[in-house]
Amino acid sequence: MVYRRYFEAAISRLKDERRYRVFVHLERDVETFPHARWHRDDGVVEDVTVWCSNDYLGMGQHPEVISAMVDTAARVGAGAGGTRNISGTSHAIVELERELADLHGKESALVFTSGWISNLAAISTIADLLPNCVILSDASNHNSMIEGVKRSRAEKKVFRHNDLAHLEELLVEAGDRPKLIVFESLYSMNGNVAPVAEIATLAERYGAMTYIDEVHAVGMYGARGGGVCEQLGVMNRIDLIEGTLAKGFGTMGGYVAGDAIVIDAIRSYAAAFIFSTALPPSVAAAACAAVRLLKRRPDMRAAHQRAAHITKHALSAAGLPILANQSHIVPVMVRDAELCKAASDLLLTRHRIYIQPINYPTVAKGSERLRITPTPRHTQEHIATLVEAMVDVWQTLGIRFVEPPSHLHVDEKSDAHCAYPEIKLAAQ
């Protein structure tokens, strides 16, 4: 039997549906980021500006983070040597877990090789250890959370996105059985924020555990970078906080933080943890340096918010269709898969700006978009160039503009502290 044809057919389906993904070959530069080198297929290398990195604060290029990684690798080697059960736990991971527990005001934390794995392992393990548990999952949860829910043997119920009334209905239906509410603090494709305090209130009222994914918020929100839960003053009301080291902290890995006995149970029962090689000590040390740095640098968060605030307003003033939200995510709506890919390609080839297209299944069909993520290293000049390029691409491809708000005025003196009033007010 010739099996190759099945794989050819699978790839052809993706191409026919305009969902085939092409990776852009980029080489970042520590000194000049957000600039990077684009290695074209024809062998030519050109400079481009990156506008879609999840290294939101540029921690991946920070000298203290790089130094921690290099120094640790030089002292203890490149790899972890195996799983933590076989090779022992590196001192760097022990220190990192202490810093993460402290960041979230929890007794303990457990580090995984990625945020995807931490969600998969923690959600499924917690649910399976709770007898007759029902999982109540937000409809917009990330794929890693969905896979964690699927992997467990528990009953699953999905509540409409951020719909408190629907969640309460499901909590009432569940009765006295164990209940686990899983949701995100900040949803990365739309940029909207969950009603975290209200969900915590419902959980307390109906005796449910809460599990929140803060991957797009840790490092960027809160007095010390503890995320939306810290910003809103509700960390102590959430049972399990999950985060990543690969976005705000600029390195690699994921983690969960919570009550010591719960974390110990995950450590002891989660197969994805037990049988996975540990993070290399150098990566753990770099992540630890980033966590420590951001605990004491609210100015970096303010600079990040300022860049996002000005970028949103500048794009909106130009009539580009920005999806309104309370966060640092800047979705520019295209609503057509082919046009979205064409816009991304034209930005790169004509303007040397890289923004990847976001298509199905990451977002629903008909809601395709370019997802822009400003960093503190994007200057006023970068923003002005971006706006001019986006307008040119929209005009060239005939993508629909929206009417520019007549009251909108953006300049260098825009108040960064007003960037996210919904979150700020809720925290006061």
Coordinates of C-alpha atoms in Angstrom, one line a residue:
M1 CA 0.0 0.0 0.0
V2 CA 1.2 3.5 -0.9
Y3 CA 0.5 5.6 2.2
R4 CA 2.0 8.8 0.9
R5 CA -1.2 9.8 -1.0
Y6 CA -3.1 10.1 2.3
F7 CA -0.7 12.7 3.5
E8 CA -0.6 14.5 0.2
A9 CA -4.5 14.7 0.3
A10 CA -4.3 16.1 3.9
I11 CA -1.9 18.9 2.9
S12 CA -4.0 19.6 -0.3
R13 CA -7.1 20.1 1.9
L14 CA -5.3 22.7 4.0
K15 CA -4.1 24.5 0.8
D16 CA -7.6 24.4 -0.7
E17 CA -9.1 25.9 2.4
R18 CA -6.4 28.6 2.6
R19 CA -5.3 27.2 5.9
Y20 CA -1.8 26.0 4.9
R21 CA 0.8 27.6 7.1
V22 CA 4.1 28.9 5.8
F23 CA 6.9 29.7 8.3
V24 CA 8.9 32.8 7.7
H25 CA 12.6 32.2 8.3
L26 CA 13.6 34.9 10.8
E27 CA 16.8 35.5 12.8
R28 CA 16.3 37.9 15.6
D29 CA 19.0 40.4 16.7
V30 CA 19.7 41.1 20.4
E31 CA 21.0 44.6 19.7
T32 CA 18.3 45.7 17.2
F33 CA 15.1 43.9 18.1
P34 CA 12.2 44.3 17.0
H35 CA 14.3 44.2 13.8
A36 CA 15.3 40.8 12.5
R37 CA 16.9 39.2 9.5
W38 CA 14.6 37.6 7.0
H39 CA 16.2 34.7 5.1
R40 CA 14.2 34.5 1.9
D41 CA 13.8 31.4 -0.1
D42 CA 16.1 32.8 -2.8
G43 CA 18.9 33.1 -0.3
V44 CA 18.7 36.9 0.0
V45 CA 18.8 38.2 3.6
E46 CA 16.8 41.4 4.4
D47 CA 16.0 43.4 7.5
V48 CA 12.4 43.3 8.7
T49 CA 10.5 44.7 11.7
V50 CA 8.6 42.1 13.8
W51 CA 5.2 43.2 15.1
C52 CA 3.8 39.9 16.3
S53 CA 6.2 38.4 18.9
N54 CA 4.9 36.9 22.1
D55 CA 8.1 38.0 23.8
Y56 CA 6.0 40.9 24.9
L57 CA 8.6 42.8 27.0
G58 CA 11.7 41.8 25.1
M59 CA 13.0 39.7 28.0
G60 CA 14.5 37.3 25.5
Q61 CA 17.0 40.0 24.7
H62 CA 17.6 41.4 28.1
P63 CA 21.3 41.3 29.2
E64 CA 20.5 39.9 32.7
V65 CA 18.4 37.1 31.2
I66 CA 21.0 36.2 28.6
S67 CA 23.8 36.4 31.2
A68 CA 22.0 34.0 33.5
M69 CA 21.5 31.5 30.7
V70 CA 25.1 31.6 29.4
D71 CA 26.7 31.5 32.9
T72 CA 24.6 28.5 34.0
A73 CA 25.2 26.6 30.8
A74 CA 29.0 27.2 31.2
R75 CA 28.9 25.9 34.8
V76 CA 26.5 22.9 34.6
G77 CA 26.2 22.0 30.9
A78 CA 23.6 22.3 28.1
G79 CA 21.0 19.7 29.1
A80 CA 19.0 18.5 32.1
G81 CA 20.2 14.9 31.9
G82 CA 16.7 13.5 31.9
T83 CA 13.5 13.6 33.9
R84 CA 13.5 15.1 37.4
N85 CA 12.7 11.6 38.7
I86 CA 15.7 10.0 37.1
S87 CA 18.3 12.8 37.0
G88 CA 17.3 14.8 40.1
T89 CA 16.0 18.3 40.2
S90 CA 18.4 21.0 39.2
H91 CA 19.1 23.8 41.6
A92 CA 18.0 26.3 38.9
I93 CA 14.5 24.8 38.7
V94 CA 14.2 24.8 42.5
E95 CA 15.0 28.5 42.6
L96 CA 12.6 29.2 39.7
E97 CA 9.7 27.4 41.4
R98 CA 10.3 29.3 44.6
E99 CA 10.2 32.6 42.7
L100 CA 7.0 31.6 40.8
A101 CA 5.2 30.6 44.0
D102 CA 6.2 33.9 45.6
L103 CA 5.1 35.8 42.4
H104 CA 1.5 34.4 42.8
G105 CA 1.3 34.3 46.6
K106 CA 1.0 30.6 46.6
E107 CA 2.6 27.8 48.7
S108 CA 4.2 26.0 45.8
A109 CA 4.8 25.9 42.1
L110 CA 5.7 23.2 39.5
V111 CA 7.6 23.9 36.3
F112 CA 6.8 22.0 33.0
T113 CA 8.5 22.1 29.6
S114 CA 5.8 24.3 28.1
G115 CA 2.6 26.1 28.9
W116 CA 0.7 23.7 26.7
I117 CA 2.0 20.7 28.7
S118 CA 1.3 22.4 32.0
N119 CA -2.4 22.9 31.1
L120 CA -2.7 19.4 29.6
A121 CA -1.2 17.7 32.6
A122 CA -2.6 19.8 35.5
I123 CA -6.2 20.1 34.3
S124 CA -6.5 16.4 33.5
T125 CA -4.7 15.3 36.7
I126 CA -6.7 17.5 39.1
A127 CA -10.1 16.5 37.5
D128 CA -9.2 12.8 37.7
L129 CA -8.2 13.0 41.3
L130 CA -11.5 14.6 42.3
P131 CA -14.2 11.8 42.5
N132 CA -17.2 12.4 40.2
C133 CA -15.8 15.8 39.1
V134 CA -17.4 18.0 36.5
I135 CA -15.2 20.4 34.6
L136 CA -16.8 23.8 33.6
S137 CA -14.8 25.2 30.8
D138 CA -15.0 28.6 29.0
A139 CA -16.0 28.2 25.3
S140 CA -13.0 30.3 24.3
N141 CA -10.3 28.4 26.2
H142 CA -7.0 27.7 24.6
N143 CA -6.4 24.4 22.8
S144 CA -4.0 23.3 25.6
M145 CA -6.8 23.7 28.1
I146 CA -9.3 21.9 25.9
E147 CA -6.9 19.0 25.5
G148 CA -6.4 18.9 29.3
V149 CA -10.2 18.7 29.7
K150 CA -10.6 16.0 27.0
R151 CA -7.7 13.9 28.5
S152 CA -9.4 13.6 31.9
R153 CA -12.2 11.1 32.6
A154 CA -14.4 13.8 34.2
E155 CA -17.7 15.0 32.8
K156 CA -17.3 18.2 30.8
K157 CA -19.6 21.2 30.4
V158 CA -18.8 24.3 28.3
F159 CA -20.1 27.7 29.4
R160 CA -20.5 30.6 26.9
H161 CA -17.5 32.9 26.8
N162 CA -17.3 35.1 29.9
D163 CA -21.0 34.4 30.5
L164 CA -21.5 34.5 34.3
A165 CA -25.2 33.6 34.1
H166 CA -24.5 30.5 32.0
L167 CA -21.7 29.5 34.3
E168 CA -24.0 29.8 37.4
E169 CA -26.6 27.6 35.7
L170 CA -24.1 24.9 35.2
L171 CA -22.8 25.2 38.8
V172 CA -26.4 24.9 40.1
E173 CA -27.0 21.8 37.8
A174 CA -23.8 20.2 39.2
G175 CA -25.1 20.2 42.7
D176 CA -22.8 19.0 45.5
R177 CA -20.3 17.1 43.3
P178 CA -16.8 18.3 42.9
K179 CA -16.5 21.1 40.3
L180 CA -13.5 22.6 38.5
I181 CA -13.9 25.9 36.7
V182 CA -11.2 26.4 34.0
F183 CA -10.8 29.7 32.2
E184 CA -8.2 32.3 31.0
S185 CA -7.6 35.7 32.5
L186 CA -6.7 37.3 29.1
Y187 CA -7.8 35.7 25.8
S188 CA -5.0 36.2 23.4
M189 CA -6.8 36.3 20.0
N190 CA -9.4 38.9 21.0
G191 CA -7.5 40.5 23.9
N192 CA -10.5 40.6 26.2
V193 CA -10.3 40.0 29.9
A194 CA -12.3 37.6 32.0
P195 CA -14.5 38.7 34.9
V196 CA -12.1 37.0 37.3
A197 CA -13.5 38.4 40.6
E198 CA -17.1 37.5 39.6
I199 CA -16.0 33.9 38.6
A200 CA -14.2 33.6 41.9
T201 CA -17.4 34.7 43.8
L202 CA -19.5 32.1 41.9
A203 CA -16.9 29.4 42.7
E204 CA -17.0 30.3 46.4
R205 CA -20.8 30.3 46.4
Y206 CA -21.1 26.9 44.8
G207 CA -18.0 25.2 46.2
A208 CA -16.0 24.9 43.0
M209 CA -12.2 24.9 42.5
T210 CA -10.8 27.5 40.1
Y211 CA -8.0 27.1 37.6
I212 CA -6.9 30.1 35.6
D213 CA -4.6 30.4 32.7
E214 CA -2.5 33.6 32.9
V215 CA -0.1 32.9 30.1
H216 CA -0.7 36.2 28.3
A217 CA -0.7 38.3 31.4
V218 CA 2.1 37.1 33.7
G219 CA 5.0 39.7 33.6
M220 CA 2.7 42.3 32.1
Y221 CA 0.1 43.1 34.7
G222 CA 0.1 43.6 38.4
A223 CA 2.5 45.4 40.7
R224 CA 5.1 42.7 40.4
G225 CA 4.0 41.1 37.2
G226 CA 1.7 38.4 38.8
G227 CA -0.9 38.9 36.0
V228 CA -4.5 40.0 35.9
C229 CA -5.3 38.2 39.2
E230 CA -2.7 40.4 40.9
Q231 CA -3.9 43.5 39.1
L232 CA -7.4 42.8 40.4
G233 CA -6.4 41.8 43.9
V234 CA -7.9 38.3 43.6
M235 CA -4.8 36.0 43.6
N236 CA -5.8 34.5 47.0
R237 CA -9.3 33.7 45.7
I238 CA -8.0 31.5 42.8
D239 CA -7.0 28.0 43.6
L240 CA -4.6 27.2 40.7
I241 CA -2.7 29.8 38.6
E242 CA -1.1 28.5 35.4
G243 CA 1.4 30.5 33.4
T244 CA 4.2 30.4 30.9
L245 CA 7.8 31.4 30.8
A246 CA 7.8 31.9 27.0
K247 CA 5.9 35.1 26.7
G248 CA 6.2 37.9 29.2
F249 CA 9.3 36.2 30.7
G250 CA 10.9 35.7 27.2
T251 CA 12.3 32.1 27.7
M252 CA 10.6 28.7 27.6
G253 CA 8.4 26.5 29.9
G254 CA 5.2 26.5 31.7
Y255 CA 4.1 26.2 35.3
V256 CA 1.2 25.9 37.8
A257 CA 1.1 27.5 41.3
G258 CA -1.2 26.8 44.2
D259 CA -1.7 24.9 47.4
A260 CA 1.3 22.7 48.2
I261 CA -0.7 19.5 48.5
V262 CA -2.4 20.1 45.2
I263 CA 0.9 20.9 43.4
D264 CA 2.4 17.8 45.0
A265 CA -0.5 15.7 43.7
I266 CA 0.1 17.0 40.2
R267 CA 3.8 16.3 40.5
S268 CA 3.2 12.8 41.7
Y269 CA 0.4 11.7 39.2
A270 CA 0.8 13.7 36.0
A271 CA 2.3 11.4 33.4
A272 CA 3.2 14.4 31.2
F273 CA 5.4 15.7 34.0
I274 CA 6.8 12.4 35.3
F275 CA 8.0 11.1 31.9
S276 CA 9.2 14.4 30.3
T277 CA 12.8 15.5 30.4
A278 CA 13.2 18.6 32.6
L279 CA 13.9 22.1 31.4
P280 CA 17.7 22.6 31.0
P281 CA 19.2 24.4 34.0
S282 CA 20.3 27.3 31.8
V283 CA 16.7 27.9 30.6
A284 CA 15.4 27.7 34.2
A285 CA 18.1 30.2 35.3
A286 CA 17.2 32.6 32.5
A287 CA 13.5 32.4 33.4
C288 CA 14.2 32.9 37.0
A289 CA 16.3 36.0 36.2
A290 CA 13.4 37.4 34.1
V291 CA 10.8 36.7 36.9
R292 CA 13.0 38.4 39.5
L293 CA 13.7 41.4 37.2
L294 CA 10.1 42.0 36.4
K295 CA 9.0 41.8 40.0
R296 CA 11.0 45.0 40.6
R297 CA 10.4 46.8 37.2
P298 CA 6.9 48.2 36.9
D299 CA 8.4 50.8 34.6
M300 CA 8.8 48.1 31.9
R301 CA 5.1 47.2 32.2
A302 CA 4.2 50.9 31.9
A303 CA 6.4 51.2 28.8
H304 CA 4.7 48.2 27.3
Q305 CA 1.3 49.5 27.9
R306 CA 2.2 52.8 26.5
A307 CA 3.4 51.2 23.2
A308 CA 0.2 49.2 22.9
H309 CA -2.0 52.2 23.8
I310 CA -0.4 54.4 21.1
T311 CA -0.4 51.7 18.5
K312 CA -4.1 51.0 19.0
H313 CA -5.0 54.6 18.8
A314 CA -2.8 55.3 15.7
L315 CA -4.2 52.4 13.8
S316 CA -7.8 53.3 14.8
A317 CA -7.2 56.9 13.7
A318 CA -6.2 55.7 10.3
G319 CA -9.6 53.8 9.9
L320 CA -8.2 50.3 10.3
P321 CA -10.6 47.8 11.9
I322 CA -9.2 47.3 15.4
L323 CA -11.1 44.8 17.6
A324 CA -11.6 46.8 20.8
N325 CA -10.4 45.2 24.1
Q326 CA -8.9 46.1 27.5
S327 CA -5.4 44.6 26.9
H328 CA -2.2 44.9 25.0
I329 CA -3.3 42.7 22.2
V330 CA -4.1 44.6 18.9
P331 CA -6.3 42.5 16.6
V332 CA -6.8 44.0 13.1
M333 CA -9.8 42.3 11.6
V334 CA -9.7 41.1 7.9
R335 CA -12.4 38.4 8.1
D336 CA -11.3 36.5 5.0
A337 CA -8.6 33.8 5.0
E338 CA -7.2 34.5 1.6
L339 CA -7.1 38.3 2.1
C340 CA -5.5 37.8 5.5
K341 CA -2.6 35.8 4.1
A342 CA -2.3 38.3 1.2
A343 CA -2.1 41.2 3.6
S344 CA 0.6 39.4 5.7
D345 CA 2.6 38.6 2.6
L346 CA 2.4 42.2 1.2
L347 CA 3.4 43.7 4.5
L348 CA 6.5 41.5 4.4
T349 CA 7.5 41.8 0.7
R350 CA 6.6 45.5 0.2
H351 CA 7.2 47.0 3.6
R352 CA 9.5 44.6 5.4
I353 CA 7.0 44.2 8.2
Y354 CA 6.3 40.8 9.7
I355 CA 2.8 40.1 11.1
Q356 CA 1.6 36.5 10.8
P357 CA -2.0 35.8 9.6
I358 CA -4.3 34.3 12.1
N359 CA -6.8 31.9 10.4
Y360 CA -8.9 28.9 11.3
P361 CA -8.6 26.8 13.5
T362 CA -6.9 29.4 15.8
V363 CA -9.9 31.7 15.2
A364 CA -13.3 31.0 13.8
K365 CA -13.8 31.2 10.0
G366 CA -14.9 34.7 9.1
S367 CA -12.9 36.2 11.9
E368 CA -9.4 36.1 10.4
R369 CA -7.1 38.8 11.5
L370 CA -3.6 40.2 11.9
R371 CA -2.6 40.1 15.5
I372 CA -0.2 42.9 16.4
T373 CA 1.7 42.8 19.7
P374 CA 3.7 46.0 20.4
T375 CA 6.7 45.9 22.7
P376 CA 8.5 48.6 24.7
R377 CA 11.1 48.5 21.9
H378 CA 8.7 49.6 19.2
T379 CA 9.3 53.4 18.8
Q380 CA 7.2 56.2 17.6
E381 CA 8.9 55.8 14.2
H382 CA 8.1 52.1 14.1
I383 CA 4.4 52.9 14.9
A384 CA 4.2 55.6 12.2
T385 CA 5.8 53.2 9.6
L386 CA 3.4 50.4 10.6
V387 CA 0.3 52.6 10.1
E388 CA 1.5 53.8 6.7
A389 CA 2.2 50.3 5.6
M390 CA -1.2 48.9 6.9
V391 CA -3.1 51.7 5.1
D392 CA -1.2 50.9 1.9
V393 CA -1.9 47.2 2.1
W394 CA -5.6 47.8 2.9
Q395 CA -5.9 50.1 -0.1
T396 CA -4.0 47.7 -2.4
L397 CA -6.1 44.7 -1.5
G398 CA -9.4 46.5 -1.2
I399 CA -9.9 45.5 2.4
R400 CA -12.6 47.5 4.1
F401 CA -11.7 50.4 6.3
V402 CA -13.9 51.7 9.2
E403 CA -14.7 55.4 9.8
P404 CA -11.9 56.9 11.8
P405 CA -13.2 58.2 15.2
S406 CA -13.3 62.0 14.8
H407 CA -12.4 62.6 18.5
L408 CA -9.2 60.5 18.4
H409 CA -5.8 62.2 18.7
V410 CA -2.6 60.4 19.4
D411 CA 0.8 61.9 20.2
E412 CA 3.9 61.1 22.0
K413 CA 2.5 62.4 25.3
S414 CA -0.4 60.0 25.4
D415 CA -1.0 58.9 29.0
A416 CA 0.1 55.3 29.4
H417 CA -1.7 55.0 32.7
C418 CA -5.0 55.3 30.8
A419 CA -4.3 52.4 28.5
Y420 CA -6.5 49.8 30.1
P421 CA -9.1 51.6 32.2
E422 CA -11.3 48.6 32.7
I423 CA -8.5 46.6 34.4
K424 CA -7.2 49.6 36.3
L425 CA -10.5 50.6 37.7
A426 CA -11.4 47.1 38.8
A427 CA -8.2 46.9 40.7
Q428 CA -8.8 50.0 42.7

